[in-house]
PDB file of C-alpha atoms in Angstrom:
ATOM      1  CA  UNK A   1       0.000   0.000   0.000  1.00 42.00           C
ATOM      2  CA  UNK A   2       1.348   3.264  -0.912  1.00 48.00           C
ATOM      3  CA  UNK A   3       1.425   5.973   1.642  1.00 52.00           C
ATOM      4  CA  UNK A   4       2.257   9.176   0.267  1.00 50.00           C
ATOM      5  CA  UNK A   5       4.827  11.499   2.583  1.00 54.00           C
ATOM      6  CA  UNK A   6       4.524  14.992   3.360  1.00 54.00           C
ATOM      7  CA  UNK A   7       6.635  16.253  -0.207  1.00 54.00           C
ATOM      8  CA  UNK A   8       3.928  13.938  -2.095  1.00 54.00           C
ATOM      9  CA  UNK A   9       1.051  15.476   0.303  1.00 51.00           C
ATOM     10  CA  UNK A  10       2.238  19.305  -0.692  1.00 57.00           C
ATOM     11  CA  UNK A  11       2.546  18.700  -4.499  1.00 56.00           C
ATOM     12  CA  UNK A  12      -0.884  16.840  -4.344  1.00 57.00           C
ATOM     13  CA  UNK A  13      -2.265  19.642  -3.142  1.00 58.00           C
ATOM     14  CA  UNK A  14      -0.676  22.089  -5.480  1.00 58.00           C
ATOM     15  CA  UNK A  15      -1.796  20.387  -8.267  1.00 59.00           C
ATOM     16  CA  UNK A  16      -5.437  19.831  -6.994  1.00 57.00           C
ATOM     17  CA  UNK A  17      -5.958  23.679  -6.466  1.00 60.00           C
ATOM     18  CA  UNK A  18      -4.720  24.599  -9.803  1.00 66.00           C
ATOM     19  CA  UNK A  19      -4.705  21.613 -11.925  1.00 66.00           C
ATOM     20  CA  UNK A  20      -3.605  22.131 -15.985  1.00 67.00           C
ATOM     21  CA  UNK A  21      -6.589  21.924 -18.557  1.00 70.00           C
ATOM     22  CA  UNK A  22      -6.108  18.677 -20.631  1.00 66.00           C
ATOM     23  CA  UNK A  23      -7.663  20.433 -23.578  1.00 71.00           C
ATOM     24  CA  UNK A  24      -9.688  23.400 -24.295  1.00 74.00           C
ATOM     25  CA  UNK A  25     -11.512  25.454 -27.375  1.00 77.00           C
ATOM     26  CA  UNK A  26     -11.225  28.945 -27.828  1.00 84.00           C
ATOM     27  CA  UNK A  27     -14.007  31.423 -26.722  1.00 87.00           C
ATOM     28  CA  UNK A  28     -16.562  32.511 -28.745  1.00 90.00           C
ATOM     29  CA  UNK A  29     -18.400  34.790 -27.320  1.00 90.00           C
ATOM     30  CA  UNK A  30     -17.203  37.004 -23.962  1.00 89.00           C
ATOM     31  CA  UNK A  31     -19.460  35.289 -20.739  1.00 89.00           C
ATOM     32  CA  UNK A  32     -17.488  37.617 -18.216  1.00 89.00           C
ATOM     33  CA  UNK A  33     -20.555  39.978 -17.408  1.00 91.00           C
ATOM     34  CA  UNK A  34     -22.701  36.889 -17.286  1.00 93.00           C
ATOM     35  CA  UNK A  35     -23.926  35.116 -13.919  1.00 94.00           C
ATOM     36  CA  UNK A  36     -25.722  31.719 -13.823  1.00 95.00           C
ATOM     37  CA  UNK A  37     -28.151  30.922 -10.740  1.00 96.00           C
ATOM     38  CA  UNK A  38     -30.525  28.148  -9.237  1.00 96.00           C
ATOM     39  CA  UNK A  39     -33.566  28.923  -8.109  1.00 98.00           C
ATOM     40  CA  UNK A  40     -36.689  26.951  -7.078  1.00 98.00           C
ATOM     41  CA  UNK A  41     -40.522  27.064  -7.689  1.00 98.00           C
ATOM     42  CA  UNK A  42     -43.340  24.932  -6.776  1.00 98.00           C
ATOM     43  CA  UNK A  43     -45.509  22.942  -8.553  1.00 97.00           C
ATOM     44  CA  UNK A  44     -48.867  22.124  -8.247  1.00 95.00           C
ATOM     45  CA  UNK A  45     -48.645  19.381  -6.040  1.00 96.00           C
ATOM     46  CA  UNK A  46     -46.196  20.764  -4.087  1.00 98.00           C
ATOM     47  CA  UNK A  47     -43.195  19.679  -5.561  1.00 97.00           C
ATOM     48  CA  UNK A  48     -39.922  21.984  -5.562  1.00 97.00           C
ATOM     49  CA  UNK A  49     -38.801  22.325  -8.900  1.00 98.00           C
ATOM     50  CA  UNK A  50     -35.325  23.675  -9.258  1.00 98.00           C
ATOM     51  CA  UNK A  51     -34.474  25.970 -12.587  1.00 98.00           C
ATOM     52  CA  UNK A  52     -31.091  27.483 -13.429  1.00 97.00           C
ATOM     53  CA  UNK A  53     -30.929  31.039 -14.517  1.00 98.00           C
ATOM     54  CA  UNK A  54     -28.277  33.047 -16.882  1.00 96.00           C
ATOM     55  CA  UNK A  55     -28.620  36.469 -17.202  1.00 95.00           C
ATOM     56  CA  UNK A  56     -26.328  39.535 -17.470  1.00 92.00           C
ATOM     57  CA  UNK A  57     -24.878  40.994 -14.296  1.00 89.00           C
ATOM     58  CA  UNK A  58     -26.414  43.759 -12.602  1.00 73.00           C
ATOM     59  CA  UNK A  59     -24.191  46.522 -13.536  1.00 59.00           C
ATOM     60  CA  UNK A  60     -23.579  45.377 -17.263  1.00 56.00           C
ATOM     61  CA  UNK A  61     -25.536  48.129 -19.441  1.00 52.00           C
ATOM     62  CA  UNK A  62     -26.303  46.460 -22.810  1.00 54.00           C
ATOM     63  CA  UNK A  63     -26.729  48.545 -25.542  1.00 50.00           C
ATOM     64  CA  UNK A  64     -27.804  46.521 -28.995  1.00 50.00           C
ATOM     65  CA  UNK A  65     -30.185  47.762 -30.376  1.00 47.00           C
ATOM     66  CA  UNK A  66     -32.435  44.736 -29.942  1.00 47.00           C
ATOM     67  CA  UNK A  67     -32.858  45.111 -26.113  1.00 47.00           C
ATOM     68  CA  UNK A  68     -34.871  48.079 -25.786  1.00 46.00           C
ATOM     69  CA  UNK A  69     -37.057  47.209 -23.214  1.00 55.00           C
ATOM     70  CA  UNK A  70     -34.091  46.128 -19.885  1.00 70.00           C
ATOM     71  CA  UNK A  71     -36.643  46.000 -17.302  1.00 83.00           C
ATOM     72  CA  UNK A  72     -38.805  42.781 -19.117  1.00 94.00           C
ATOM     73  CA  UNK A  73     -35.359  41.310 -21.521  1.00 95.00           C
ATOM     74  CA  UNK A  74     -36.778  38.546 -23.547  1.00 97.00           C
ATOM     75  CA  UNK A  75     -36.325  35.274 -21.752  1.00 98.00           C
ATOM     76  CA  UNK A  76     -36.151  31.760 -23.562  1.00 98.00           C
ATOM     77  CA  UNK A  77     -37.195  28.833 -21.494  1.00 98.00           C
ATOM     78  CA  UNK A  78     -35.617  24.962 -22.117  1.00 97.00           C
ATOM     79  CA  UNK A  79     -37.715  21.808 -21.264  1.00 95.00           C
ATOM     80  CA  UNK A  80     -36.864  18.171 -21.984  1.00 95.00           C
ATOM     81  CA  UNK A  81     -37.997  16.189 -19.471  1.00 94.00           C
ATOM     82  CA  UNK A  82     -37.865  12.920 -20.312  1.00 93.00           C
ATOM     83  CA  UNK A  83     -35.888   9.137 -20.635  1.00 92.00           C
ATOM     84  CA  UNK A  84     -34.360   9.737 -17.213  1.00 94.00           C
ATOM     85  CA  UNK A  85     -31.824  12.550 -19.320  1.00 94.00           C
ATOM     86  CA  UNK A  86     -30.968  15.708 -17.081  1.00 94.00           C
ATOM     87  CA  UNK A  87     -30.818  19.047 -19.005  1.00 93.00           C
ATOM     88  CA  UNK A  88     -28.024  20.821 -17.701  1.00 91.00           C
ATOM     89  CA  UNK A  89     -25.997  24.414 -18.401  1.00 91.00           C
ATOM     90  CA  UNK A  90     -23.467  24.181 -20.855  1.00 88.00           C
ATOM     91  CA  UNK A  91     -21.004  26.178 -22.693  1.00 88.00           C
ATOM     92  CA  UNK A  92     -22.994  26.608 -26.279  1.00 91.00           C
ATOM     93  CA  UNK A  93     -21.613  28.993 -29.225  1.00 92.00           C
ATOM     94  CA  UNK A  94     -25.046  29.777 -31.016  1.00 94.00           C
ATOM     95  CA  UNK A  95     -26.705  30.362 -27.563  1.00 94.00           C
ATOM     96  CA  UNK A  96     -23.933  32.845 -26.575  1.00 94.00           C
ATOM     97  CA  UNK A  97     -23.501  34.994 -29.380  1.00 94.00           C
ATOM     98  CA  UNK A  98     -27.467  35.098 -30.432  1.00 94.00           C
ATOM     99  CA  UNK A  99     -29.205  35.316 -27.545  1.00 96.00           C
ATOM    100  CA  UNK A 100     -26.852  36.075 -24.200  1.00 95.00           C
ATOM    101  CA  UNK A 101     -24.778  38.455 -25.776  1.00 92.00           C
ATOM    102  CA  UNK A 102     -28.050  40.290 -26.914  1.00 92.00           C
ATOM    103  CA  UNK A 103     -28.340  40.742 -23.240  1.00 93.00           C
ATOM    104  CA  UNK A 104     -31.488  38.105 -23.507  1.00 96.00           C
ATOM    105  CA  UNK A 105     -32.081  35.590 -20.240  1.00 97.00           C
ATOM    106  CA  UNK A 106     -31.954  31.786 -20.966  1.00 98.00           C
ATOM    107  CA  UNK A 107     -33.783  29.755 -18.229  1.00 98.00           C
ATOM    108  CA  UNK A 108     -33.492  25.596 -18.286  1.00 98.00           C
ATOM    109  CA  UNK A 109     -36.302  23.920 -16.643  1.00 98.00           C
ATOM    110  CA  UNK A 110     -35.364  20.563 -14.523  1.00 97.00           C
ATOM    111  CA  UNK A 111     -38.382  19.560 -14.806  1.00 97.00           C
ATOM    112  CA  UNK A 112     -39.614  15.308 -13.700  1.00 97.00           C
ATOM    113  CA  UNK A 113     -39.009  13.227 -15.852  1.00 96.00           C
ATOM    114  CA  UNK A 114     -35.325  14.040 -16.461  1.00 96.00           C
ATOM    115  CA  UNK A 115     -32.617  12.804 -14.341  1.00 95.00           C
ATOM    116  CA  UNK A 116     -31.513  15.700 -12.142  1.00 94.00           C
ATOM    117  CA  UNK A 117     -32.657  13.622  -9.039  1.00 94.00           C
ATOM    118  CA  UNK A 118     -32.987  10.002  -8.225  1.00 93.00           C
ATOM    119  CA  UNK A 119     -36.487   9.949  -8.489  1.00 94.00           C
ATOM    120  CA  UNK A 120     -36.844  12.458 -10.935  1.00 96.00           C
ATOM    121  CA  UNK A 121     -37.605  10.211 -13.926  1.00 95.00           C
ATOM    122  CA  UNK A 122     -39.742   7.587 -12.278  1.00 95.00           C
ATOM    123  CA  UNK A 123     -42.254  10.730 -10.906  1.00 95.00           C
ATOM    124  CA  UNK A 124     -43.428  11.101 -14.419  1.00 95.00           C
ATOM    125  CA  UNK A 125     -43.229   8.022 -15.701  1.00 90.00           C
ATOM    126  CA  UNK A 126     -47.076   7.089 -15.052  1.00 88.00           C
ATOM    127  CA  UNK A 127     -48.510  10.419 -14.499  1.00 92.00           C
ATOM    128  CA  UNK A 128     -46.922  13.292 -17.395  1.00 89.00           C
ATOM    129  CA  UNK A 129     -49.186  15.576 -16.342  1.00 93.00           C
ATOM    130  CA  UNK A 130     -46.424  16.555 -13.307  1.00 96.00           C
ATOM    131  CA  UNK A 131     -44.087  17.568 -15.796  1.00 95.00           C
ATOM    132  CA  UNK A 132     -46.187  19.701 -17.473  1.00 95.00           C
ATOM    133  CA  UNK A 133     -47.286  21.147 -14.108  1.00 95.00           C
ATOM    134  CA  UNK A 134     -43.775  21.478 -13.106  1.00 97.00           C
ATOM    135  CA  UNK A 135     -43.433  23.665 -16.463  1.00 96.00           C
ATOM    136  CA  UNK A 136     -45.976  26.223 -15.648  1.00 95.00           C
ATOM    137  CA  UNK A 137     -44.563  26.852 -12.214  1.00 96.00           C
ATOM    138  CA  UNK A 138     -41.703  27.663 -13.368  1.00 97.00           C
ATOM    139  CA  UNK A 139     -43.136  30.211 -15.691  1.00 97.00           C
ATOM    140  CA  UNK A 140     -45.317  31.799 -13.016  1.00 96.00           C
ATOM    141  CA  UNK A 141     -42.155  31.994 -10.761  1.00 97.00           C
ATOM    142  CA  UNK A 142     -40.084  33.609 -13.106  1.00 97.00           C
ATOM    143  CA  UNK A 143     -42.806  36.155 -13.952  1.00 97.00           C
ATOM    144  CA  UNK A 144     -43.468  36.871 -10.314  1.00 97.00           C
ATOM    145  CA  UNK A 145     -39.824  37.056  -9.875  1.00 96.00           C
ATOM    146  CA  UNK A 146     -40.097  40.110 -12.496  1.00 96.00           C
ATOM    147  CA  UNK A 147     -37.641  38.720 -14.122  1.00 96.00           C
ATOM    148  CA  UNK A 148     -39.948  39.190 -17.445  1.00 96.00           C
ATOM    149  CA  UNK A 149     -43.206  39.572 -18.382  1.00 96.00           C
ATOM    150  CA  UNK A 150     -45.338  37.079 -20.213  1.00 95.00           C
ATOM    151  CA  UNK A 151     -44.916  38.385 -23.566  1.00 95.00           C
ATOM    152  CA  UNK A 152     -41.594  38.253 -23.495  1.00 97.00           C
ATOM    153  CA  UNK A 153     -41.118  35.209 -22.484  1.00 97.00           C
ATOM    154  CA  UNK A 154     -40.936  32.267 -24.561  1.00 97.00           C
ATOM    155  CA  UNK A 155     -39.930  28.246 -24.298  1.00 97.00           C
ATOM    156  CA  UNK A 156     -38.893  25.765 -26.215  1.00 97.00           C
ATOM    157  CA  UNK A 157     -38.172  21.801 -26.266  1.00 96.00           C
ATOM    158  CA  UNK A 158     -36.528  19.199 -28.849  1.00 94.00           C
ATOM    159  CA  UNK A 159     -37.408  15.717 -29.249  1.00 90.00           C
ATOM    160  CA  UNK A 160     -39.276  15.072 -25.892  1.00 90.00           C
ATOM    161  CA  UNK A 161     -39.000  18.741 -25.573  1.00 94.00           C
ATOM    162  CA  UNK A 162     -40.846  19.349 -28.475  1.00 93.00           C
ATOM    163  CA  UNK A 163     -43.631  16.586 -26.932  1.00 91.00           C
ATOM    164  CA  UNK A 164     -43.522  18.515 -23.735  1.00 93.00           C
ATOM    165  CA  UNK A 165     -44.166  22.153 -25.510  1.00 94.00           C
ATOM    166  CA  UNK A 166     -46.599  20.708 -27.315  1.00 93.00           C
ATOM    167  CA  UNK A 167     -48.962  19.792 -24.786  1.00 91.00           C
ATOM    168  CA  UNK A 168     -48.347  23.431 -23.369  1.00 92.00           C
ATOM    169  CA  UNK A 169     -49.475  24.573 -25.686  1.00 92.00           C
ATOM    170  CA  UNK A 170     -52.540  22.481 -26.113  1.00 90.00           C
ATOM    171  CA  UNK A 171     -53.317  23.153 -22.304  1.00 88.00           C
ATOM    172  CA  UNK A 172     -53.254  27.043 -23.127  1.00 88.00           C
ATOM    173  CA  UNK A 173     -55.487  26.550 -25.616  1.00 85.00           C
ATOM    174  CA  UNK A 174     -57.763  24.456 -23.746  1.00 82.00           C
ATOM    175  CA  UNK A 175     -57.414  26.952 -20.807  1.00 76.00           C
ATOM    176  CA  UNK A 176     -61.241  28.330 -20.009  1.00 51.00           C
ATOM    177  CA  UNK A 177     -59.599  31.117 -18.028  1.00 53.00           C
ATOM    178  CA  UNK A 178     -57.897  32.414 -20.892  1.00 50.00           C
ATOM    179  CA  UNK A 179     -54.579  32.648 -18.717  1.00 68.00           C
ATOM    180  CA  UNK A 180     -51.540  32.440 -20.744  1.00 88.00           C
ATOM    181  CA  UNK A 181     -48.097  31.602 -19.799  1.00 94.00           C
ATOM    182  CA  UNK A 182     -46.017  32.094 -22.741  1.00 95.00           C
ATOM    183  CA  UNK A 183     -45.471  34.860 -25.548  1.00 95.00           C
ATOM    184  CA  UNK A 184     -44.241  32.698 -27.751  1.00 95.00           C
ATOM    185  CA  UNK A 185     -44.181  28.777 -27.785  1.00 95.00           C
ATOM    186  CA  UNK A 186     -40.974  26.539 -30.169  1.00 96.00           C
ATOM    187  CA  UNK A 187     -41.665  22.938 -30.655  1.00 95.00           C
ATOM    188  CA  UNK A 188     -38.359  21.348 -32.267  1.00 93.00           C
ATOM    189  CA  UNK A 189     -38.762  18.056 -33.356  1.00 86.00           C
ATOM    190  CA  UNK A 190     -41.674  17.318 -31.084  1.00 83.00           C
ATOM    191  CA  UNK A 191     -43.330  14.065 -30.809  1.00 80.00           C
ATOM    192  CA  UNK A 192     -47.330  15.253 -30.971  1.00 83.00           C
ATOM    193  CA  UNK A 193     -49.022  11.879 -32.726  1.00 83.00           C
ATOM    194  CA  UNK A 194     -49.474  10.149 -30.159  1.00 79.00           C
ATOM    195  CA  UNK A 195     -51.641   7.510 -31.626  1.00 84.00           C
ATOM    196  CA  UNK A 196     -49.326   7.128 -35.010  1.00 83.00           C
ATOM    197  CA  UNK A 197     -45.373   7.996 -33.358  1.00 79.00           C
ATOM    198  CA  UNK A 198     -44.769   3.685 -33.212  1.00 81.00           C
ATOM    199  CA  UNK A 199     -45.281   3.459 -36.923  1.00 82.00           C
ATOM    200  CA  UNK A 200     -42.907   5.851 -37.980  1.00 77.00           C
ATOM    201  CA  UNK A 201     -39.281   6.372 -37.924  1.00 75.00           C
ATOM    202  CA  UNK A 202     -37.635   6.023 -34.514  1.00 73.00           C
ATOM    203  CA  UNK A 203     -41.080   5.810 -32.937  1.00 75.00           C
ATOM    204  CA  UNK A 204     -40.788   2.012 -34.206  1.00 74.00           C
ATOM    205  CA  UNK A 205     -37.498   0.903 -32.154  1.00 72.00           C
ATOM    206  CA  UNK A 206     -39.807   3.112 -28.734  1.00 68.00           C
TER     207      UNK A 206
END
């Protein structure tokens, strides 16, 4: 058994507090003046949903000419939701340099269903109607946080995403209160034939 000494011990620890990238790509767009936070809503069944939050800093003063209205900053919403498969922040070119560095808010929804907890995936398995729940809290909290307003904010979803947005948006339509949630809704690739999906394409191998 090895037993490091104290020389072994003190480069250890050098190297842990500043250890050497193994590989890296260049920037390509500046994320200096942005901040990324977690926050947490609840859902209709009293579930805390957690979201994660990038936006500019407080003090950064954007000035395309795009972003004319800083108080309500158009804000894009991310749902998957599905297959166990967490939806987590990452470092994305497009995203950066056409919507952050417009001084826009992207928002990613951990919504059941995913695999950002344990549990997370088996919650929704059986009932999907907590995921789209989970969804519209998260939309009410960031409104009530003033982060936006409702017409300026906007979500979107690929694959199962795109399922997920889907029945948004069919639940907003269906709404007899007339209460919308979203300005705008994106379905990418969305799943929405439910009745047909197994005799087509990937549906088949589902």
């Amino acid at each position: 058994t090895y037993l490091p000494d104290a020389a072994d011990l003190a480069l250890l620890r050098a190297t842990a507090s500043s250890p050497p990238p193994l590989y890296s790509q260049p920037h390509t767009f500046d994320s200096s003046n942005l901040v990324c936070e977690q926050h947490f809503c609840t859902s209709r069944d009293g579930t805390r949903v957690p979201y994660t939050l990038l936006r500019p800093t407080a003090n950064h003063t954007h000035t395309s000419k795009n972003q004319h209205n800083q108080s309500h900053p158009p804000t894009l919403i991310q749902f998957y939701g599905g297959f166990g498969t967490s939806l987590l922040p990452a470092y994305s070119t497009s995203l950066g340099r056409c919507w952050l560095s417009d001084g826009h808010i992207y928002i990613i929804g951990h919504i059941r269903g995913g695999g950002e907890y344990p549990h997370w995936h088996t919650a929704a398995l059986h009932n999907r109607t907590v995921s789209l729940e989970d969804t519209e809290a998260i939309a009410r909290d960031v409104v009530a946080r003033n982060v936006t307003c409702v017409e300026r904010l906007a979500c979107t979803g690929k694959s199962h995403g795109g399922y997920t947005v889907g029945n948004l948006l069919g639940r907003s339509l269906n709404d007899v209160t007339g209460s919308q949630l979203f300005g705008v809704m994106v379905i990418q690739d969305g799943v929405l034939d439910m009745q047909k999906y197994h005799r087509h394409l990937a549906g088949s191998s589902w």
